[in-house]
Short mmCIF file of C-alpha atoms in Angstrom, two decimals:
data_model
loop_
_atom_site.label_atom_id
_atom_site.label_comp_id
_atom_site.label_asym_id
_atom_site.label_seq_id
_atom_site.Cartn_x
_atom_site.Cartn_y
_atom_site.Cartn_z
CA MET A 457 -2.20 15.72 -24.87
CA GLN A 458 0.61 15.16 -27.29
CA GLY A 459 1.67 11.37 -28.12
CA VAL A 460 5.28 10.36 -28.55
CA ARG A 461 5.92 10.74 -32.26
CA ARG A 462 6.60 7.78 -34.49
CA ILE A 463 9.68 7.86 -36.60
CA ARG A 464 11.42 5.08 -38.69
CA VAL A 465 14.23 3.30 -37.09
CA LYS A 466 15.77 0.42 -38.74
CA ARG A 467 16.48 -2.42 -36.35
CA GLU A 468 19.86 -3.35 -37.94
CA LYS A 469 21.20 0.14 -37.01
CA ILE A 470 20.21 0.12 -33.54
CA LYS A 471 22.76 -0.56 -30.92
CA GLU A 472 21.92 -1.58 -27.37
CA ASP A 473 23.54 1.19 -25.62
CA GLU A 474 21.95 4.32 -24.46
CA SER A 475 21.56 5.12 -28.31
CA GLY A 476 18.52 3.37 -29.41
CA GLN A 477 17.87 1.56 -26.17
CA PRO A 478 14.23 0.64 -25.48
CA LEU A 479 12.64 2.70 -22.67
CA SER A 480 12.33 0.39 -19.51
CA PRO A 481 8.58 -0.68 -18.59
CA VAL A 482 8.45 1.82 -15.92
CA ALA A 483 9.68 4.66 -18.23
CA ARG A 484 6.86 3.54 -20.68
CA PHE A 485 4.40 3.51 -17.95
CA CYS A 486 5.08 7.13 -17.40
CA HIS A 487 3.53 7.80 -20.85
CA GLU A 488 0.21 6.12 -20.02
CA ARG A 489 -2.79 8.11 -20.89
CA ARG A 490 -3.77 8.62 -17.48
CA ASN A 491 -0.26 8.72 -15.96
CA ASN A 492 1.74 10.81 -18.05
CA LEU A 493 4.21 11.98 -15.38
CA TYR A 494 6.17 15.07 -14.99
CA THR A 495 8.49 15.95 -12.07
CA ILE A 496 8.65 19.60 -10.97
CA ALA A 497 11.61 20.68 -8.79
CA ILE A 498 11.26 24.01 -7.21
CA ILE A 499 14.61 25.59 -6.40
CA GLY A 500 15.24 28.62 -4.43
CA PHE A 501 18.45 30.66 -4.67
CA ASP A 502 20.29 33.05 -2.48
CA THR A 503 20.96 35.67 -5.32
CA LYS A 504 19.43 36.84 -8.71
CA ILE A 505 20.20 34.68 -11.66
CA ASN A 506 21.87 35.59 -14.88
CA PRO A 507 20.06 33.44 -17.45
CA ASP A 508 23.19 33.61 -19.86
CA VAL A 509 25.31 32.01 -16.99
CA ILE A 510 23.01 29.33 -16.85
CA LYS A 511 22.81 28.73 -20.64
CA ALA A 512 26.53 28.70 -20.79
CA ASN A 513 27.23 26.24 -17.94
CA ILE A 514 24.26 24.07 -17.72
CA ARG A 515 25.25 22.03 -20.64
CA PHE A 516 27.05 19.57 -18.28
CA MET A 517 23.39 17.90 -18.39
CA LEU A 518 23.64 17.21 -22.07
CA LYS A 519 26.53 14.84 -21.36
CA HIS A 520 23.89 12.51 -19.82
CA PRO A 521 22.24 10.77 -22.94
CA ARG A 522 18.69 10.94 -21.63
CA PHE A 523 18.87 14.73 -21.65
CA SER A 524 19.98 14.83 -25.22
CA SER A 525 17.74 12.29 -26.62
CA LEU A 526 14.22 12.05 -28.01
CA GLN A 527 11.73 9.29 -27.15
CA VAL A 528 10.55 7.90 -30.26
CA THR A 529 8.66 4.96 -31.52
CA ASP A 530 9.91 2.70 -34.28
CA ASP A 531 7.97 0.91 -36.84
CA ASN A 532 7.27 -2.06 -34.25
CA GLY A 533 5.87 0.18 -31.66
CA VAL A 534 8.81 0.08 -29.34
CA MET A 535 9.69 3.34 -27.67
CA ARG A 536 13.41 4.04 -27.95
CA TRP A 537 16.01 6.61 -26.76
CA VAL A 538 17.21 8.41 -30.08
CA PRO A 539 20.24 10.85 -29.30
CA THR A 540 20.03 14.15 -31.23
CA LYS A 541 22.86 16.75 -31.59
CA ALA A 542 20.08 19.46 -32.45
CA VAL A 543 19.52 20.59 -28.87
CA ASP A 544 18.92 24.21 -28.92
CA ILE A 545 19.58 25.29 -25.20
CA ASN A 546 17.40 28.44 -25.58
CA ASN A 547 14.23 26.03 -25.88
CA HIS A 548 15.03 24.58 -22.64
CA ILE A 549 16.27 27.60 -20.58
CA LEU A 550 13.58 29.99 -20.19
CA ALA A 551 13.41 33.56 -18.16
CA PRO A 552 10.20 35.09 -18.81
CA GLU A 553 9.80 38.92 -18.08
CA VAL A 554 7.65 39.60 -15.00
CA ASN A 555 5.71 42.84 -15.59
CA GLU A 556 3.46 42.70 -12.55
CA SER A 557 4.43 42.99 -8.58
CA PRO A 558 5.47 39.40 -8.00
CA ASP A 559 4.93 37.42 -4.72
CA ASP A 560 4.62 33.89 -3.50
CA ASN A 561 1.25 33.63 -5.24
CA PHE A 562 2.87 34.39 -8.60
CA VAL A 563 5.10 31.45 -8.48
CA GLY A 564 2.13 29.11 -7.66
CA ASN A 565 0.15 30.43 -10.47
CA TYR A 566 3.19 30.09 -12.79
CA ILE A 567 3.59 26.62 -11.78
CA SER A 568 0.02 25.91 -12.05
CA ASN A 569 0.14 27.04 -15.76
CA LEU A 570 3.07 24.79 -16.45
CA THR A 571 1.04 21.88 -15.35
CA LYS A 572 -1.64 22.58 -18.03
CA SER A 573 1.01 21.78 -20.69
CA THR A 574 3.38 19.24 -21.69
CA ILE A 575 6.87 19.40 -23.38
CA ASN A 576 6.99 19.22 -27.06
CA ASN A 577 8.19 15.66 -27.94
CA SER A 578 10.27 16.85 -30.81
CA MET A 579 13.14 17.97 -28.28
CA PRO A 580 14.39 16.14 -25.12
CA MET A 581 11.79 16.33 -22.57
CA TRP A 582 12.96 18.83 -19.94
CA ASP A 583 13.12 22.53 -19.48
CA PHE A 584 14.40 25.00 -16.78
CA HIS A 585 12.36 28.12 -15.82
CA ILE A 586 14.23 31.21 -14.19
CA LEU A 587 11.90 33.56 -12.11
CA ASN A 588 14.16 36.24 -10.89
CA ILE A 589 11.47 37.44 -8.30
CA LYS A 590 12.05 37.79 -4.49
CA THR A 591 9.79 35.46 -2.43
CA SER A 592 9.49 34.97 1.44
CA ASP A 593 11.86 32.22 0.95
CA ALA A 594 14.51 33.11 -1.61
CA GLU A 595 15.85 35.96 -3.84
CA SER A 596 15.09 34.10 -7.12
CA ILE A 597 13.23 30.77 -7.99
CA ALA A 598 14.20 28.13 -10.81
CA ILE A 599 11.67 25.56 -11.76
CA PHE A 600 13.22 22.46 -13.21
CA ARG A 601 10.36 20.33 -15.02
CA VAL A 602 11.41 16.96 -16.51
CA HIS A 603 9.21 13.95 -17.87
CA HIS A 604 9.24 11.32 -15.36
CA SER A 605 10.49 8.67 -17.84
CA ILE A 606 13.83 10.23 -17.90
CA GLY A 607 14.46 9.48 -14.16
CA ASP A 608 13.06 9.41 -10.62
CA GLY A 609 13.71 12.05 -8.11
CA LEU A 610 17.11 10.76 -6.79
CA SER A 611 18.34 10.59 -10.32
CA LEU A 612 17.33 14.12 -11.18
CA MET A 613 18.72 15.32 -7.79
CA SER A 614 22.10 13.70 -8.58
CA ILE A 615 22.53 15.12 -11.75
CA LEU A 616 21.09 18.74 -10.91
CA LEU A 617 23.72 18.91 -8.15
CA SER A 618 26.58 17.42 -10.29
CA SER A 619 27.59 21.11 -11.18
CA SER A 620 28.22 21.93 -7.56
CA LEU A 621 31.66 23.05 -6.36
CA HIS A 622 31.25 21.14 -3.33
CA GLN A 623 31.55 17.27 -2.62
CA ASN A 624 28.19 15.52 -2.31
CA SER A 625 27.51 14.51 1.09
CA ALA A 626 25.52 11.39 2.08
CA PRO A 627 21.96 12.23 2.60
CA GLU A 628 20.44 11.13 5.79
CA ALA A 629 17.14 12.91 6.13
CA LEU A 630 14.66 10.04 5.17
CA GLU A 631 15.06 6.46 5.66
CA PRO A 632 13.77 3.96 3.25
CA VAL A 633 10.80 2.18 4.47
CA ASN A 634 11.45 -1.34 3.08
CA ARG A 635 14.61 -1.72 4.99
CA ALA A 636 14.11 -3.09 8.30
CA ARG A 637 16.81 -2.77 10.89
CA LYS A 638 18.08 -6.04 11.85
CA ASN A 639 18.17 -6.31 15.65
CA VAL A 640 18.59 -9.97 16.28
CA PRO A 641 19.36 -10.63 19.88
CA LYS A 642 22.34 -12.77 20.70
CA HIS A 643 21.86 -16.28 21.88
CA ASN A 644 24.18 -18.71 23.36
CA SER A 645 22.43 -21.56 21.84
CA ARG A 646 22.86 -21.96 17.92
CA MET A 647 19.46 -23.71 17.87
CA SER A 648 17.81 -20.54 19.33
CA GLU A 649 19.66 -18.35 16.74
CA LEU A 650 18.25 -20.51 13.83
CA PHE A 651 14.88 -20.35 15.31
CA VAL A 652 14.89 -16.69 15.40
CA LYS A 653 16.22 -16.46 11.89
CA PHE A 654 13.62 -18.75 10.76
CA LEU A 655 10.83 -16.86 12.48
CA SER A 656 11.89 -13.44 11.10
CA PHE A 657 12.05 -15.01 7.70
CA PHE A 658 8.57 -16.51 8.23
CA ILE A 659 7.12 -13.34 9.35
CA VAL A 660 8.47 -11.27 6.48
CA ALA A 661 7.45 -13.80 4.03
CA TRP A 662 3.91 -13.91 5.51
CA ASN A 663 3.52 -10.17 5.76
CA THR A 664 4.91 -9.84 2.08
CA MET A 665 2.27 -12.30 0.85
CA VAL A 666 -0.72 -10.53 2.66
CA ASP A 667 0.42 -7.24 1.33
CA MET A 668 0.73 -8.48 -2.25
CA VAL A 669 -2.68 -10.05 -2.15
CA SER A 670 -4.14 -6.63 -0.66
CA TYR A 671 -2.01 -4.75 -3.48
CA ILE A 672 -3.16 -6.95 -6.34
CA SER A 673 -6.89 -6.71 -5.26
CA THR A 674 -6.80 -2.90 -4.91
CA PRO A 675 -8.23 -2.29 -8.37
CA TRP A 676 -11.31 -4.39 -7.57
CA SER A 677 -11.67 -3.12 -4.00
CA SER A 678 -13.97 -0.55 -2.59
CA PRO A 679 -12.45 3.05 -2.93
CA ASP A 680 -11.45 5.16 -0.17
CA THR A 681 -14.16 7.12 1.71
CA GLN A 682 -15.32 10.10 -0.14
CA THR A 683 -13.89 13.00 1.95
CA PRO A 684 -12.77 16.60 1.14
CA LEU A 685 -9.35 15.25 0.47
CA LYS A 686 -10.56 12.39 -1.78
CA GLY A 687 -13.50 13.95 -3.60
CA THR A 688 -16.26 12.17 -5.53
CA SER A 689 -16.42 8.50 -6.28
CA SER A 690 -15.24 9.08 -9.97
CA ARG A 691 -12.46 6.83 -10.84
CA PHE A 692 -9.85 9.47 -12.04
CA HIS A 693 -8.85 12.87 -10.94
CA ARG A 694 -7.65 15.62 -13.13
CA SER A 695 -4.09 15.19 -13.96
CA TYR A 696 -3.25 18.54 -15.53
CA GLY A 697 -3.95 22.06 -14.50
CA ARG A 698 -3.09 21.09 -10.83
CA ARG A 699 -2.11 23.31 -8.03
CA ILE A 700 1.33 22.85 -6.35
CA ALA A 701 2.32 24.65 -3.22
CA TYR A 702 4.97 24.04 -0.55
CA ARG A 703 5.97 24.99 2.93
CA LEU A 704 9.41 24.91 4.42
CA VAL A 705 10.26 23.49 8.05
CA GLN A 706 13.37 23.27 10.07
CA LEU A 707 14.98 19.78 9.87
CA ASP A 708 16.07 20.13 13.55
CA ASP A 709 12.34 20.12 14.75
CA ILE A 710 11.87 16.75 13.03
CA LYS A 711 15.11 15.40 14.44
CA LEU A 712 14.11 16.86 18.04
CA ILE A 713 10.97 14.67 17.89
CA LYS A 714 12.76 11.78 16.49
CA ASN A 715 15.41 11.83 19.13
CA VAL A 716 12.83 12.25 22.18
CA MET A 717 10.57 9.49 21.03
CA GLY A 718 13.46 7.08 19.57
CA VAL A 719 11.68 6.75 16.15
CA THR A 720 13.01 7.40 12.69
CA VAL A 721 12.58 10.62 10.60
CA ASN A 722 10.15 8.73 8.21
CA ASP A 723 7.91 7.97 11.27
CA VAL A 724 7.85 11.68 12.24
CA VAL A 725 7.10 12.78 8.70
CA VAL A 726 4.24 10.26 8.15
CA GLY A 727 2.96 11.08 11.60
CA VAL A 728 2.60 14.95 11.24
CA ILE A 729 1.25 14.39 7.67
CA GLN A 730 -1.46 12.20 9.26
CA GLY A 731 -1.96 14.90 11.95
CA GLY A 732 -2.34 17.46 9.34
CA MET A 733 -4.74 15.76 7.20
CA SER A 734 -6.95 14.91 10.27
CA ARG A 735 -6.95 18.57 11.25
CA TYR A 736 -7.86 19.56 7.82
CA LEU A 737 -10.68 17.23 7.46
CA ASN A 738 -11.91 18.01 11.03
CA ASN A 739 -12.02 21.58 10.11
CA LYS A 740 -13.81 20.95 6.71
CA TYR A 741 -16.52 18.71 8.57
CA GLY A 742 -16.80 21.38 11.23
CA GLU A 743 -17.57 24.28 8.56
CA SER A 744 -21.10 22.48 8.04
CA ASN A 745 -22.08 22.96 11.70
CA GLU A 746 -22.53 26.71 12.63
CA ASN A 747 -22.03 26.09 16.24
CA ALA A 748 -18.95 23.81 15.87
CA ASP A 749 -16.08 24.38 18.38
CA GLU A 750 -12.73 24.39 16.72
CA LYS A 751 -11.28 22.05 19.23
CA SER A 752 -14.21 19.42 18.94
CA ASN A 753 -14.04 16.26 16.96
CA HIS A 754 -16.37 16.46 13.85
CA LEU A 755 -14.71 13.57 12.17
CA PRO A 756 -17.31 10.93 10.92
CA ASN A 757 -16.90 7.39 12.05
CA ASN A 758 -15.20 4.69 10.05
CA ILE A 759 -13.28 6.83 7.83
CA ARG A 760 -11.10 4.67 5.47
CA LEU A 761 -8.36 6.25 3.75
CA ARG A 762 -5.14 4.84 2.36
CA GLY A 763 -1.77 5.97 0.94
CA CYS A 764 0.76 4.78 -1.35
CA MET A 765 4.22 5.39 -0.34
CA ILE A 766 6.86 5.65 -3.18
CA ILE A 767 10.18 3.72 -2.13
CA ASN A 768 13.67 3.74 -3.64
CA ILE A 769 14.64 0.10 -3.84
CA ARG A 770 18.48 1.03 -4.58
CA SER A 771 20.82 -0.12 -1.94
CA SER A 772 22.15 3.52 -1.66
CA GLN A 773 20.37 6.74 -1.01
CA GLN A 774 22.95 8.48 -3.41
CA ILE A 775 23.79 8.04 -7.13
CA HIS A 776 27.38 8.85 -7.91
CA GLU A 777 28.58 10.62 -10.87
CA GLY A 778 29.08 8.28 -13.89
CA ASP A 779 26.92 5.52 -12.18
CA LYS A 780 24.68 4.61 -14.88
CA SER A 781 23.43 1.15 -13.24
CA ASN A 782 21.45 3.11 -10.69
CA TRP A 783 20.04 5.58 -13.18
CA GLY A 784 16.35 5.64 -14.20
CA ASN A 785 13.18 4.84 -12.35
CA LYS A 786 13.99 2.29 -9.62
CA LEU A 787 11.08 2.71 -7.46
CA GLY A 788 8.72 0.24 -5.59
CA HIS A 789 5.68 1.25 -3.91
CA VAL A 790 3.63 0.07 -0.63
CA ILE A 791 0.03 0.75 0.22
CA PHE A 792 -0.51 1.71 3.74
CA PRO A 793 -3.69 2.72 5.95
CA LEU A 794 -3.97 6.38 7.12
CA THR A 795 -4.89 7.09 10.65
CA ILE A 796 -7.37 9.77 10.63
CA ALA A 797 -8.20 10.95 14.10
CA ILE A 798 -8.07 14.02 16.48
CA LYS A 799 -5.41 13.11 19.17
CA ASP A 800 -5.32 14.65 22.86
CA ASP A 801 -1.43 14.02 22.57
CA PRO A 802 0.17 15.27 19.28
CA LEU A 803 2.65 12.65 19.73
CA ASP A 804 0.39 9.94 19.24
CA CYS A 805 0.01 10.63 15.59
CA VAL A 806 3.91 9.82 15.54
CA ARG A 807 3.40 6.62 17.52
CA ASP A 808 0.47 5.50 15.00
CA ALA A 809 2.89 6.16 12.16
CA LYS A 810 5.75 4.28 13.83
CA ALA A 811 3.49 1.17 14.36
CA THR A 812 2.42 1.25 10.62
CA MET A 813 5.75 1.86 9.07
CA ASP A 814 7.33 -0.88 11.29
CA ARG A 815 4.89 -3.31 10.01
CA LYS A 816 5.69 -2.26 6.37
CA LYS A 817 9.44 -2.61 7.00
CA ALA A 818 8.87 -6.37 7.91
CA SER A 819 7.41 -6.90 4.50
CA GLN A 820 9.38 -6.90 0.80
CA GLU A 821 6.18 -5.36 -0.73
CA ALA A 822 8.38 -2.52 -2.28
CA THR A 823 10.68 -4.80 -3.79
CA CYS A 824 7.87 -7.15 -5.09
CA THR A 825 6.09 -4.12 -6.72
CA TYR A 826 9.09 -3.04 -8.42
CA LEU A 827 9.85 -6.45 -9.95
CA MET A 828 6.09 -6.54 -11.12
CA ALA A 829 6.48 -3.19 -12.69
CA LYS A 830 9.81 -4.18 -14.41
CA PHE A 831 8.50 -7.45 -15.92
CA PHE A 832 4.59 -7.20 -16.09
CA LEU A 833 3.83 -3.57 -16.34
CA PRO A 834 2.87 -3.75 -20.00
CA VAL A 835 -0.01 -6.08 -18.96
CA ILE A 836 -0.94 -4.66 -15.80
CA GLY A 837 -0.04 -0.91 -16.37
CA ARG A 838 -3.77 0.06 -16.57
CA ARG A 839 -4.90 -1.74 -13.53
CA VAL A 840 -2.07 0.00 -11.40
CA VAL A 841 -3.39 3.50 -12.63
CA ARG A 842 -6.83 2.33 -11.59
CA ALA A 843 -5.66 1.19 -8.13
CA MET A 844 -3.86 4.50 -7.71
CA SER A 845 -7.02 6.40 -8.29
CA ARG A 846 -8.95 4.60 -5.58
CA LEU A 847 -6.50 5.67 -2.81
CA THR A 848 -6.46 9.16 -1.10
CA LEU A 849 -2.76 10.08 -0.83
CA MET A 850 0.49 9.38 -2.84
CA LEU A 851 3.63 10.00 -0.65
CA SER A 852 7.26 10.22 -1.74
CA ASN A 853 10.33 11.55 -0.25
CA ILE A 854 13.81 12.69 -1.78
CA PRO A 855 16.60 13.02 0.51
CA GLY A 856 19.02 15.88 -0.43
CA PRO A 857 22.48 16.77 0.77
CA ARG A 858 23.39 18.34 4.12
CA GLU A 859 26.00 20.66 2.69
CA GLU A 860 25.23 23.88 0.83
CA LYS A 861 25.13 23.34 -2.84
CA ALA A 862 25.29 25.76 -6.04
CA ILE A 863 24.13 25.36 -9.56
CA CYS A 864 26.48 27.05 -12.11
CA GLY A 865 27.89 28.99 -9.01
CA TYR A 866 24.57 30.20 -7.62
CA PRO A 867 23.90 29.12 -3.89
CA ILE A 868 20.80 26.96 -3.40
CA SER A 869 18.61 28.04 -0.47
CA PHE A 870 15.90 25.37 -0.69
CA ILE A 871 14.60 22.48 -2.97
CA ALA A 872 11.01 21.56 -2.93
CA SER A 873 9.66 18.82 -5.50
CA SER A 874 6.30 17.58 -6.77
CA ILE A 875 4.82 15.96 -9.86
CA TYR A 876 1.69 16.23 -12.26
CA GLY A 877 0.10 13.82 -14.56
CA GLN A 878 -1.05 11.50 -12.03
CA PRO A 879 -4.72 10.15 -11.53
CA ILE A 880 -4.93 10.88 -7.74
CA ALA A 881 -6.14 13.95 -6.06
CA LEU A 882 -3.33 14.63 -3.51
CA VAL A 883 0.29 13.99 -3.73
CA ILE A 884 2.86 14.96 -1.10
CA HIS A 885 6.59 15.08 -1.63
CA VAL A 886 8.92 15.69 1.18
CA THR A 887 12.33 16.95 0.16
CA SER A 888 15.15 17.67 2.63
CA TYR A 889 18.29 20.01 1.96
CA ARG A 890 20.80 21.24 4.61
CA ASN A 891 18.88 22.37 7.59
CA LYS A 892 15.35 22.49 5.77
CA MET A 893 12.76 20.16 4.95
CA ALA A 894 10.10 21.11 2.19
CA PHE A 895 6.50 19.54 2.21
CA ALA A 896 5.06 20.02 -1.21
CA VAL A 897 1.58 19.16 -2.30
CA SER A 898 0.20 18.64 -5.76
CA VAL A 899 -3.60 18.69 -5.82
CA ASP A 900 -6.72 18.45 -8.03
CA ASP A 901 -8.08 22.00 -7.22
CA ASP A 902 -11.44 20.65 -7.88
CA VAL A 903 -11.26 18.62 -4.65
CA ILE A 904 -8.71 20.77 -2.84
CA PRO A 905 -9.11 24.38 -3.71
CA ASN A 906 -6.71 25.92 -1.29
CA PRO A 907 -3.81 23.65 -0.87
CA SER A 908 -2.03 26.26 1.44
CA GLU A 909 -4.70 25.41 4.10
CA LEU A 910 -3.86 21.77 4.02
CA LEU A 911 -0.14 22.66 4.37
CA ASP A 912 -0.79 25.02 7.13
CA ASN A 913 -2.36 22.00 9.08
CA ILE A 914 0.70 19.85 8.48
CA VAL A 915 3.05 22.59 9.66
CA GLU A 916 0.64 23.21 12.90
CA SER A 917 0.66 19.46 13.38
CA LEU A 918 4.51 19.52 13.51
CA ASN A 919 4.71 22.43 15.79
CA LEU A 920 2.40 20.76 18.24
CA ALA A 921 4.38 17.45 18.08
CA ARG A 922 7.54 19.52 18.76
CA ASN A 923 6.17 21.34 21.64
CA ALA A 924 4.90 17.98 23.12
CA ALA A 925 8.32 16.55 22.67
CA ILE A 926 10.16 19.38 24.40
CA ALA A 927 7.64 19.23 27.29
CA GLU A 928 8.21 15.39 27.43
CA GLN A 929 11.97 16.06 27.30
CA LEU A 930 11.80 18.49 30.14
CA THR A 931 9.56 16.09 32.13
CA LYS A 932 11.99 13.37 31.83
CA LYS A 933 14.87 15.70 32.71
CA VAL A 934 13.14 16.84 35.93
CA GLY A 935 12.40 13.27 36.93
CA ASP A 936 15.99 12.01 36.49
CA GLN A 937 17.21 15.13 38.41
CA ARG A 938 14.67 14.14 41.29
CA SER A 939 16.12 10.60 41.15
CA THR A 940 19.45 11.64 41.38
CA LEU A 941 18.72 14.04 44.44
CA SER A 942 16.80 11.35 46.08
CA SER A 943 19.73 8.93 45.72
CA HIS A 944 22.06 11.49 47.13
CA VAL A 945 19.72 12.20 50.26
CA LYS A 946 19.73 8.49 50.84
CA LEU A 947 23.43 7.98 50.83
CA ALA A 948 23.79 11.01 53.19
#
């Protein structure tokens, strides 16, 4: 792996703006030896792409200092953003020729090869790969690779779509988990109202303290159960040469379950992921039993699996153009237990997820972990990496726009996102765009050799939950009609 090169930067010439500004602690953390993170955005288009058009028009990204700056280390060992005028767009916009008959596997193999490499640190750390091949989901594919130190998913989404001719609409698909909805009942007595507020504050404070004690002790706690999703008890999993795959589902199916059950989109997403993971593990454990029935429960008792959910701690789910204060990596994270079980009712997976998410909403764990990273990461960075390696899943979501967008005039069909460089075997990203939602997995293929099988189980979990929600909706509708008919008969 290439390190960040050292150049001489005289302190008296450094100005404290974006030029010569030190990297934030979180940005420096993205360069850790076992946590050298890259973001991958997979973008499907409705038409073929002319690379020359992209090269001529994508220069809008260079207006942002971080896309036209080198990350260098001064004589004192401080990493800084140093602008460069020598940005050769041909080194960043790549359109390889495809000589074989392409298919969906070609895209997966191309991305896997990308994850075996890093971007040369002698240039700004991003590139844009154009694949003019038809897949089952799009007429052409672009792969946008960016070092995570430049910004998180929401930052990259905002600048990537800033060339669109349409106005951005506020994304609504995924709610932040750390923002509890305030449903404070009305009381006639001011004393009762004060008591409720004090009790709510006490509950949040207590939950936050419990969560942070658990979080801080994670590097020294027992690792998750060894499963076909977790792998061996080794501390770190392969960070490079990973497999990345994705599946597209209809956002309306997610919203149908949400409306029938009275939950949030996040609850549904976490529920179907837990259901898919449970189905995947059940199948893997069943493979060792020749007489196993696919519908039987083969899961061992007392499986202990945990996930780390990445949380945007901004007050808004959108970064407006020119808003530099919200740019960068403004992320906290929470550790939560995964419910792994075969359910008779597919909606029980969503109910379990809602209970877990409601508990996490009544805590400020995400905010506290962000502040820890901001002020103490240089001290605790390696312990954070060790803590992540003891978990089974890293889960993140990026809410996208609800209206059609275009890049340099080319309409976007879908957006999926993922990362590589992390020391955990399984990472799942959920990205919404228009009426679609993409589930993308980044896996260590020594542990999960066929990520498509896991995605198939997640999609099947969603389909089962959707069908159960439709059945529950119909049952409720028939019950309401019978009640109405019975009332009319009594009146008659």
